[in-house]
Amino acid sequence: MTCYRITSSIFLSLILIVSVVLNTTASYIMLFKVKKVELTHLFIVSLSITNLLESIVGLIPQIIISDELVLRKTPMCVVSGFAVFGFAVTSITHMSLFSLIRTVIVKYPFYYFQRCKAFYYKVALILSCYVYGFSWATFPFIGWSKYEIDLDKKRCSLDWKLSQSESPSFFLAVLIFCNILPGIVILLGLYFSTKIIHRRKACIFRQDKKNRLADILEIEYLKVNFLSAAIYFIIWTPYAVTCILTLLKITVPANIVTVCALFSKLSTISNVLINCFINRYFQKHLLNLRLIKFLANTNFKRRLKNHPSASFFKLERKI
């Protein structure tokens, strides 16, 4: 096993472990601790589950065959490519719709809380993400392009060699509707949210305590929108560039495709970090978990044992 493949296996294993831990923790807290059925909470749970499944289905086969090449296209390989592509587009759709929802919350808060309470409305929005994502993943099965062994022969992916006549049009459609369009939606959400928040902050009437709390909430939304936009373009732009080069008939080195594939796996971690773990409200629930409390108490006892006098002095000062 070469140094490159060892590094790749370690990188993939770390992403898999971190993704499973973070997304499972986020789903557990949102479902059993927060216990709210707001649209934003359901979107976070759905996105976490999507990223969890994407990391499991996409990373485990790569880790298992890290020292081997995929020499022929098997049904299992094709199914894995279909699932990874479907979950990836579903995750991107979640991000773009979530950006729109946050913008609506900032711009029309009363409309959101009055009209978006219906259960069917929440289910329809979340299901639309999966329908949209797996519709694109299904097209290669019905003749619009096909699934093929990737350029680096490590997985089944899209037809990057454009060996089928329909593949160029499919790649162009994927570039527009699964990369550029969601990016535009996310940027527009960030732009309008920023514009609205800065305009409200300049209003002299937002000085009482209640409105100051609203300002804090809006700033949190703005921070999440900005980070979501930044991470989206950092992670998915390499694939967009690779897709453009492929359409221009420019040969893309296999190592570049590998790096793009590895880099895109970071989205299974970044999404949950942005939408959950940087949120103060989520952090309170996280710190109340029994495991976290046990680890914190264990660490405190260890510090107390190593520095008994200093710990006693700090405790005395608090008293």
Short mmCIF file of C-alpha atoms in Angstrom, two decimals:
data_model
loop_
_atom_site.label_atom_id
_atom_site.label_comp_id
_atom_site.label_asym_id
_atom_site.label_seq_id
_atom_site.Cartn_x
_atom_site.Cartn_y
_atom_site.Cartn_z
CA MET A 1 0.00 0.00 0.00
CA THR A 2 1.48 3.33 -1.08
CA CYS A 3 1.80 6.38 1.14
CA TYR A 4 -0.94 8.10 -0.88
CA ARG A 5 -3.41 5.28 -0.32
CA ILE A 6 -2.58 5.07 3.39
CA THR A 7 -3.21 8.80 3.74
CA SER A 8 -6.43 8.48 1.77
CA SER A 9 -7.67 5.61 3.98
CA ILE A 10 -6.88 7.53 7.17
CA PHE A 11 -8.58 10.65 5.83
CA LEU A 12 -11.71 8.75 4.80
CA SER A 13 -11.84 6.86 8.11
CA LEU A 14 -11.60 10.10 10.10
CA ILE A 15 -14.36 11.71 8.03
CA LEU A 16 -16.56 8.63 8.48
CA ILE A 17 -16.10 8.50 12.25
CA VAL A 18 -16.57 12.24 12.77
CA SER A 19 -19.56 12.35 10.43
CA VAL A 20 -21.30 9.42 12.14
CA VAL A 21 -20.67 10.81 15.63
CA LEU A 22 -21.69 14.40 14.85
CA ASN A 23 -24.75 13.62 12.72
CA THR A 24 -26.00 10.93 15.10
CA THR A 25 -25.55 13.27 18.07
CA ALA A 26 -27.33 16.12 16.26
CA SER A 27 -30.26 13.89 15.27
CA TYR A 28 -30.57 12.50 18.80
CA ILE A 29 -30.56 15.94 20.43
CA MET A 30 -33.05 17.43 17.94
CA LEU A 31 -35.42 14.47 18.22
CA PHE A 32 -35.23 13.56 21.92
CA LYS A 33 -33.96 16.68 23.70
CA VAL A 34 -35.26 19.67 21.76
CA LYS A 35 -38.48 17.83 20.89
CA LYS A 36 -39.79 20.53 18.57
CA VAL A 37 -41.46 20.00 15.21
CA GLU A 38 -40.59 23.39 13.75
CA LEU A 39 -39.68 23.37 10.07
CA THR A 40 -36.09 24.43 10.78
CA HIS A 41 -35.61 21.63 13.31
CA LEU A 42 -37.02 19.03 10.92
CA PHE A 43 -34.73 20.29 8.17
CA ILE A 44 -31.71 19.94 10.45
CA VAL A 45 -32.69 16.36 11.35
CA SER A 46 -33.33 15.47 7.72
CA LEU A 47 -30.04 17.00 6.57
CA SER A 48 -28.14 15.19 9.34
CA ILE A 49 -29.68 11.85 8.37
CA THR A 50 -28.90 12.51 4.70
CA ASN A 51 -25.26 13.29 5.46
CA LEU A 52 -25.04 10.27 7.78
CA LEU A 53 -26.29 7.91 5.07
CA GLU A 54 -24.11 9.56 2.44
CA SER A 55 -20.99 9.07 4.53
CA ILE A 56 -21.81 5.44 5.37
CA VAL A 57 -22.77 4.40 1.83
CA GLY A 58 -20.02 6.40 0.15
CA LEU A 59 -17.07 5.97 2.50
CA ILE A 60 -17.21 2.41 3.80
CA PRO A 61 -16.79 0.78 0.34
CA GLN A 62 -13.89 3.14 -0.44
CA ILE A 63 -12.16 2.34 2.83
CA ILE A 64 -12.57 -1.42 2.27
CA ILE A 65 -11.06 -1.34 -1.24
CA SER A 66 -8.56 1.44 -0.53
CA ASP A 67 -5.66 -0.69 -1.80
CA GLU A 68 -7.49 -2.12 -4.83
CA LEU A 69 -8.87 -0.85 -8.12
CA VAL A 70 -12.44 -1.25 -9.35
CA LEU A 71 -11.80 -3.12 -12.58
CA ARG A 72 -15.38 -3.84 -13.60
CA LYS A 73 -18.76 -2.29 -13.06
CA THR A 74 -20.80 -4.49 -10.70
CA PRO A 75 -24.43 -3.96 -9.64
CA MET A 76 -23.30 -3.15 -6.09
CA CYS A 77 -20.86 -0.56 -7.43
CA VAL A 78 -23.59 1.08 -9.52
CA VAL A 79 -26.03 1.12 -6.60
CA SER A 80 -23.38 2.75 -4.43
CA GLY A 81 -22.77 5.43 -7.09
CA PHE A 82 -26.51 6.02 -7.40
CA ALA A 83 -26.93 6.38 -3.63
CA VAL A 84 -23.95 8.71 -3.17
CA PHE A 85 -25.01 10.95 -6.06
CA GLY A 86 -28.62 10.99 -4.86
CA PHE A 87 -27.71 11.85 -1.27
CA ALA A 88 -25.23 14.52 -2.43
CA VAL A 89 -27.83 16.34 -4.55
CA THR A 90 -30.40 15.90 -1.77
CA SER A 91 -27.98 17.50 0.69
CA ILE A 92 -27.36 20.43 -1.67
CA THR A 93 -31.12 20.88 -2.12
CA HIS A 94 -31.56 20.90 1.66
CA MET A 95 -28.96 23.65 1.92
CA SER A 96 -30.56 25.86 -0.73
CA LEU A 97 -34.11 25.44 0.60
CA PHE A 98 -32.89 25.95 4.16
CA SER A 99 -31.29 29.22 3.06
CA LEU A 100 -34.64 30.34 1.62
CA ILE A 101 -36.46 29.37 4.81
CA ARG A 102 -34.05 31.36 6.97
CA THR A 103 -34.51 34.36 4.68
CA VAL A 104 -38.30 34.09 4.99
CA ILE A 105 -37.96 33.90 8.78
CA VAL A 106 -35.91 37.09 8.81
CA LYS A 107 -38.02 39.02 6.29
CA TYR A 108 -41.52 37.72 7.09
CA PRO A 109 -41.42 36.28 10.64
CA PHE A 110 -45.17 36.59 11.25
CA TYR A 111 -45.99 34.93 7.94
CA TYR A 112 -43.59 32.08 8.74
CA PHE A 113 -44.98 31.38 12.22
CA GLN A 114 -48.62 31.66 11.05
CA ARG A 115 -48.49 29.76 7.76
CA CYS A 116 -45.66 27.26 8.13
CA LYS A 117 -47.10 25.31 11.06
CA ALA A 118 -49.03 22.82 8.94
CA PHE A 119 -47.55 19.33 9.11
CA TYR A 120 -48.19 18.59 5.42
CA TYR A 121 -46.27 21.75 4.50
CA LYS A 122 -43.20 20.59 6.41
CA VAL A 123 -43.36 17.06 5.03
CA ALA A 124 -43.83 18.31 1.47
CA LEU A 125 -40.77 20.57 1.65
CA ILE A 126 -38.51 17.86 3.08
CA LEU A 127 -39.76 15.19 0.67
CA SER A 128 -39.20 17.56 -2.25
CA CYS A 129 -35.48 17.57 -1.41
CA TYR A 130 -35.29 13.77 -1.66
CA VAL A 131 -37.44 13.62 -4.78
CA TYR A 132 -35.31 16.24 -6.49
CA GLY A 133 -32.03 14.63 -5.44
CA PHE A 134 -32.87 11.06 -6.40
CA SER A 135 -34.61 12.12 -9.61
CA TRP A 136 -31.22 13.29 -10.88
CA ALA A 137 -29.64 10.09 -9.63
CA THR A 138 -32.26 8.05 -11.54
CA PHE A 139 -31.75 9.70 -14.94
CA PRO A 140 -28.61 7.64 -15.80
CA PHE A 141 -30.66 4.46 -15.28
CA ILE A 142 -33.20 5.49 -17.91
CA GLY A 143 -30.70 6.37 -20.62
CA TRP A 144 -29.64 9.95 -19.90
CA SER A 145 -25.92 9.27 -19.38
CA LYS A 146 -24.86 6.29 -17.28
CA TYR A 147 -22.94 5.21 -14.20
CA GLU A 148 -19.37 4.23 -14.94
CA ILE A 149 -16.14 3.42 -13.10
CA ASP A 150 -14.57 6.71 -12.03
CA LEU A 151 -11.37 8.02 -13.61
CA ASP A 152 -9.28 6.94 -10.62
CA LYS A 153 -10.96 3.50 -10.60
CA LYS A 154 -11.87 3.81 -6.90
CA ARG A 155 -15.67 3.96 -7.17
CA CYS A 156 -18.61 4.00 -9.55
CA SER A 157 -19.58 7.53 -10.49
CA LEU A 158 -20.87 9.49 -13.45
CA ASP A 159 -19.61 9.07 -17.00
CA TRP A 160 -16.66 11.48 -16.74
CA LYS A 161 -15.19 10.15 -20.00
CA LEU A 162 -18.40 11.16 -21.84
CA SER A 163 -18.43 7.77 -23.53
CA GLN A 164 -22.19 7.98 -24.10
CA SER A 165 -23.64 10.56 -26.48
CA GLU A 166 -26.18 11.80 -23.90
CA SER A 167 -23.56 12.37 -21.19
CA PRO A 168 -22.53 15.96 -22.18
CA SER A 169 -26.12 17.24 -21.92
CA PHE A 170 -26.56 15.46 -18.59
CA PHE A 171 -23.36 16.95 -17.19
CA LEU A 172 -24.43 20.42 -18.34
CA ALA A 173 -27.86 19.99 -16.70
CA VAL A 174 -26.27 18.73 -13.45
CA LEU A 175 -23.86 21.68 -13.45
CA ILE A 176 -26.72 24.17 -13.87
CA PHE A 177 -29.47 22.67 -11.73
CA CYS A 178 -27.46 20.84 -9.04
CA ASN A 179 -24.56 23.24 -8.55
CA ILE A 180 -24.98 26.73 -10.03
CA LEU A 181 -28.70 27.19 -9.29
CA PRO A 182 -28.44 26.10 -5.61
CA GLY A 183 -25.40 28.37 -5.27
CA ILE A 184 -27.40 31.31 -6.63
CA VAL A 185 -30.25 30.57 -4.22
CA ILE A 186 -27.84 30.45 -1.28
CA LEU A 187 -26.17 33.71 -2.34
CA LEU A 188 -29.53 35.45 -2.77
CA GLY A 189 -30.63 34.24 0.65
CA LEU A 190 -27.43 35.64 2.17
CA TYR A 191 -27.80 38.94 0.30
CA PHE A 192 -31.43 39.60 1.27
CA SER A 193 -30.90 38.45 4.87
CA THR A 194 -27.91 40.77 5.25
CA LYS A 195 -29.77 43.68 3.67
CA ILE A 196 -32.85 43.24 5.87
CA ILE A 197 -30.89 42.82 9.11
CA HIS A 198 -28.66 45.85 8.53
CA ARG A 199 -31.68 47.96 7.63
CA ARG A 200 -33.49 46.95 10.81
CA LYS A 201 -30.43 47.57 12.96
CA ALA A 202 -30.36 51.14 11.68
CA CYS A 203 -33.96 51.71 12.78
CA ILE A 204 -34.18 53.83 15.96
CA PHE A 205 -37.22 51.92 17.20
CA ARG A 206 -35.33 48.68 17.81
CA GLN A 207 -33.95 49.74 21.19
CA ASP A 208 -36.12 47.94 23.74
CA LYS A 209 -35.15 44.64 25.30
CA LYS A 210 -37.51 42.52 23.20
CA ASN A 211 -36.18 43.91 19.94
CA ARG A 212 -32.58 43.53 21.10
CA LEU A 213 -33.27 39.83 21.56
CA ALA A 214 -34.67 39.79 18.02
CA ASP A 215 -31.43 41.43 16.84
CA ILE A 216 -29.40 38.63 18.45
CA LEU A 217 -31.55 35.98 16.74
CA GLU A 218 -31.19 37.69 13.38
CA ILE A 219 -27.43 37.91 13.77
CA GLU A 220 -27.34 34.17 14.46
CA TYR A 221 -29.31 33.53 11.27
CA LEU A 222 -26.96 35.80 9.35
CA LYS A 223 -23.91 33.97 10.69
CA VAL A 224 -25.33 30.61 9.68
CA ASN A 225 -26.27 31.91 6.21
CA PHE A 226 -22.78 33.32 5.66
CA LEU A 227 -21.00 30.14 6.80
CA SER A 228 -23.34 27.95 4.73
CA ALA A 229 -22.60 29.98 1.60
CA ALA A 230 -18.85 29.99 2.22
CA ILE A 231 -18.64 26.25 2.91
CA TYR A 232 -20.88 25.42 -0.06
CA PHE A 233 -18.62 27.18 -2.55
CA ILE A 234 -15.42 25.92 -0.95
CA ILE A 235 -16.55 22.29 -1.08
CA TRP A 236 -18.47 22.11 -4.36
CA THR A 237 -16.58 24.55 -6.61
CA PRO A 238 -13.81 21.98 -7.40
CA TYR A 239 -16.44 19.58 -8.75
CA ALA A 240 -18.02 22.41 -10.78
CA VAL A 241 -14.64 23.26 -12.33
CA THR A 242 -14.00 19.59 -13.10
CA CYS A 243 -17.42 19.35 -14.74
CA ILE A 244 -16.70 22.42 -16.90
CA LEU A 245 -13.32 21.02 -17.98
CA THR A 246 -14.99 17.73 -18.86
CA LEU A 247 -17.58 19.50 -21.01
CA LEU A 248 -14.78 21.41 -22.77
CA LYS A 249 -13.16 18.06 -23.67
CA ILE A 250 -10.14 18.85 -21.48
CA THR A 251 -8.67 15.72 -19.94
CA VAL A 252 -8.95 15.80 -16.19
CA PRO A 253 -6.19 13.90 -14.32
CA ALA A 254 -7.44 11.02 -12.20
CA ASN A 255 -5.81 12.48 -9.09
CA ILE A 256 -7.82 15.69 -9.50
CA VAL A 257 -11.06 13.71 -9.56
CA THR A 258 -9.93 11.84 -6.44
CA VAL A 259 -9.20 15.08 -4.60
CA CYS A 260 -12.61 16.51 -5.60
CA ALA A 261 -14.34 13.35 -4.36
CA LEU A 262 -12.45 13.38 -1.06
CA PHE A 263 -13.02 17.10 -0.60
CA SER A 264 -16.77 16.80 -1.21
CA LYS A 265 -17.02 14.30 1.67
CA LEU A 266 -16.32 17.17 4.05
CA SER A 267 -19.87 18.38 3.46
CA THR A 268 -21.12 15.52 5.65
CA ILE A 269 -19.32 17.20 8.56
CA SER A 270 -19.56 20.90 7.72
CA ASN A 271 -23.36 20.95 7.40
CA VAL A 272 -23.99 19.64 10.91
CA LEU A 273 -21.29 21.87 12.40
CA ILE A 274 -22.83 25.00 10.88
CA ASN A 275 -26.47 24.19 11.58
CA CYS A 276 -26.05 22.66 15.03
CA PHE A 277 -22.78 22.77 16.90
CA ILE A 278 -22.10 26.51 16.58
CA ASN A 279 -25.62 27.28 17.82
CA ARG A 280 -25.69 28.33 21.50
CA TYR A 281 -29.13 26.81 22.06
CA PHE A 282 -27.91 23.47 20.67
CA GLN A 283 -24.73 23.68 22.75
CA LYS A 284 -26.78 23.89 25.96
CA HIS A 285 -28.53 20.62 25.11
CA LEU A 286 -25.20 19.08 24.10
CA LEU A 287 -23.59 19.94 27.45
CA ASN A 288 -26.56 18.39 29.27
CA LEU A 289 -25.96 14.96 27.74
CA ARG A 290 -24.94 12.37 30.34
CA LEU A 291 -21.83 11.35 28.40
CA ILE A 292 -20.63 14.96 28.13
CA LYS A 293 -21.30 15.54 31.84
CA PHE A 294 -19.44 12.34 32.72
CA LEU A 295 -16.43 13.36 30.60
CA ALA A 296 -16.48 16.87 32.08
CA ASN A 297 -16.62 15.52 35.66
CA THR A 298 -13.85 13.03 34.93
CA ASN A 299 -11.66 15.79 33.53
CA PHE A 300 -12.40 18.00 36.55
CA LYS A 301 -11.50 15.21 39.00
CA ARG A 302 -8.26 14.55 37.12
CA ARG A 303 -7.33 18.22 37.29
CA LEU A 304 -8.25 18.29 40.97
CA LYS A 305 -6.05 15.28 41.63
CA ASN A 306 -3.09 16.76 39.75
CA HIS A 307 -3.43 20.27 41.24
CA PRO A 308 -5.35 19.95 44.53
CA SER A 309 -4.14 23.24 46.01
CA ALA A 310 -4.93 25.35 42.94
CA SER A 311 -8.36 23.80 42.55
CA PHE A 312 -9.14 24.35 46.21
CA PHE A 313 -8.03 28.02 45.92
CA LYS A 314 -10.32 28.59 42.91
CA LEU A 315 -13.22 26.91 44.67
CA GLU A 316 -12.61 29.03 47.80
CA ARG A 317 -12.62 32.21 45.73
CA LYS A 318 -15.99 31.26 44.15
CA ILE A 319 -17.46 30.66 47.61
#
